[in-house]
Amino acid sequence: MLTLNQTIVPPSGAGKVCFLLDLALSADGEWDSGDQELPEKLQQLHDREHEIFEATITDRVRKGFS
C-alpha cells in the first residue's frame, strides 16, 4: 500500500517553487524479525518506493535538485 502526501511549502528564494513529497510504502503480512529473508523484503519495499518517487517527478524537476 502506498500513502502519498504532497504540499507546496514556502519557497527558499525568489523564482523558486518548493514542495514536499512524502511517500510511505507498506506491505501486509506477518514479518518475523528472525526471518532470514526480511532484509531482502525490506530492500524490495525500498526499491519500489524509489521507483514510485522517480515516476512522480520530471527530468526538469530532477535537474533542480541540488
Coordinates of C-alpha atoms in Angstrom, one line a residue:
M1 CA 0.0 0.0 0.0
L2 CA 1.3 3.5 -0.9
T3 CA 0.4 6.6 1.1
L4 CA 1.4 9.7 -0.8
N5 CA 1.3 13.2 0.8
Q6 CA 2.2 16.3 -1.1
T7 CA 2.0 20.0 -0.4
I8 CA 3.6 23.3 -1.5
V9 CA 5.8 24.9 1.1
P10 CA 7.2 28.5 1.2
P11 CA 9.9 29.0 -1.4
S12 CA 13.5 29.2 -0.3
G13 CA 14.3 32.0 -2.7
A14 CA 12.9 34.3 -5.4
G15 CA 11.8 32.4 -8.5
K16 CA 11.7 29.1 -6.8
V17 CA 8.8 26.7 -6.1
C18 CA 9.2 24.3 -3.2
F19 CA 7.1 21.3 -2.4
L20 CA 7.1 18.4 0.0
L21 CA 6.5 14.9 -1.3
D22 CA 6.2 12.1 1.3
L23 CA 5.9 8.5 0.2
A24 CA 5.2 5.7 2.6
L25 CA 5.1 2.2 1.3
S26 CA 3.9 -0.8 3.4
A27 CA 3.1 -4.4 2.9
D28 CA 0.6 -6.6 4.6
G29 CA 1.6 -9.9 6.3
E30 CA 3.4 -11.2 9.3
W31 CA 7.0 -10.2 9.4
D32 CA 9.2 -12.2 11.8
S33 CA 12.3 -10.3 12.9
G34 CA 14.2 -13.6 12.7
D35 CA 13.2 -14.3 9.1
Q36 CA 16.4 -14.7 7.0
E37 CA 14.6 -13.0 4.1
L38 CA 13.5 -9.9 6.0
P39 CA 16.4 -7.7 4.8
E40 CA 15.6 -8.7 1.2
K41 CA 11.9 -7.9 1.7
L42 CA 12.7 -4.5 3.2
Q43 CA 15.1 -3.8 0.3
Q44 CA 12.3 -4.7 -2.2
L45 CA 10.0 -2.2 -0.5
H46 CA 12.7 0.5 -0.5
D47 CA 13.4 -0.2 -4.2
R48 CA 9.7 0.0 -5.1
E49 CA 9.4 3.3 -3.1
H50 CA 12.3 4.7 -5.1
E51 CA 10.7 3.6 -8.4
I52 CA 7.5 5.4 -7.4
F53 CA 9.4 8.6 -6.4
E54 CA 11.2 8.6 -9.8
A55 CA 7.9 8.2 -11.6
T56 CA 6.3 11.2 -9.8
I57 CA 8.9 13.8 -10.9
T58 CA 10.0 15.1 -14.3
D59 CA 13.5 15.4 -15.7
R60 CA 13.1 19.2 -15.2
V61 CA 12.4 18.8 -11.5
R62 CA 15.2 16.3 -11.2
K63 CA 17.7 18.8 -12.6
G64 CA 16.6 21.3 -9.9
F65 CA 17.8 19.2 -7.0
S66 CA 20.9 20.5 -5.5

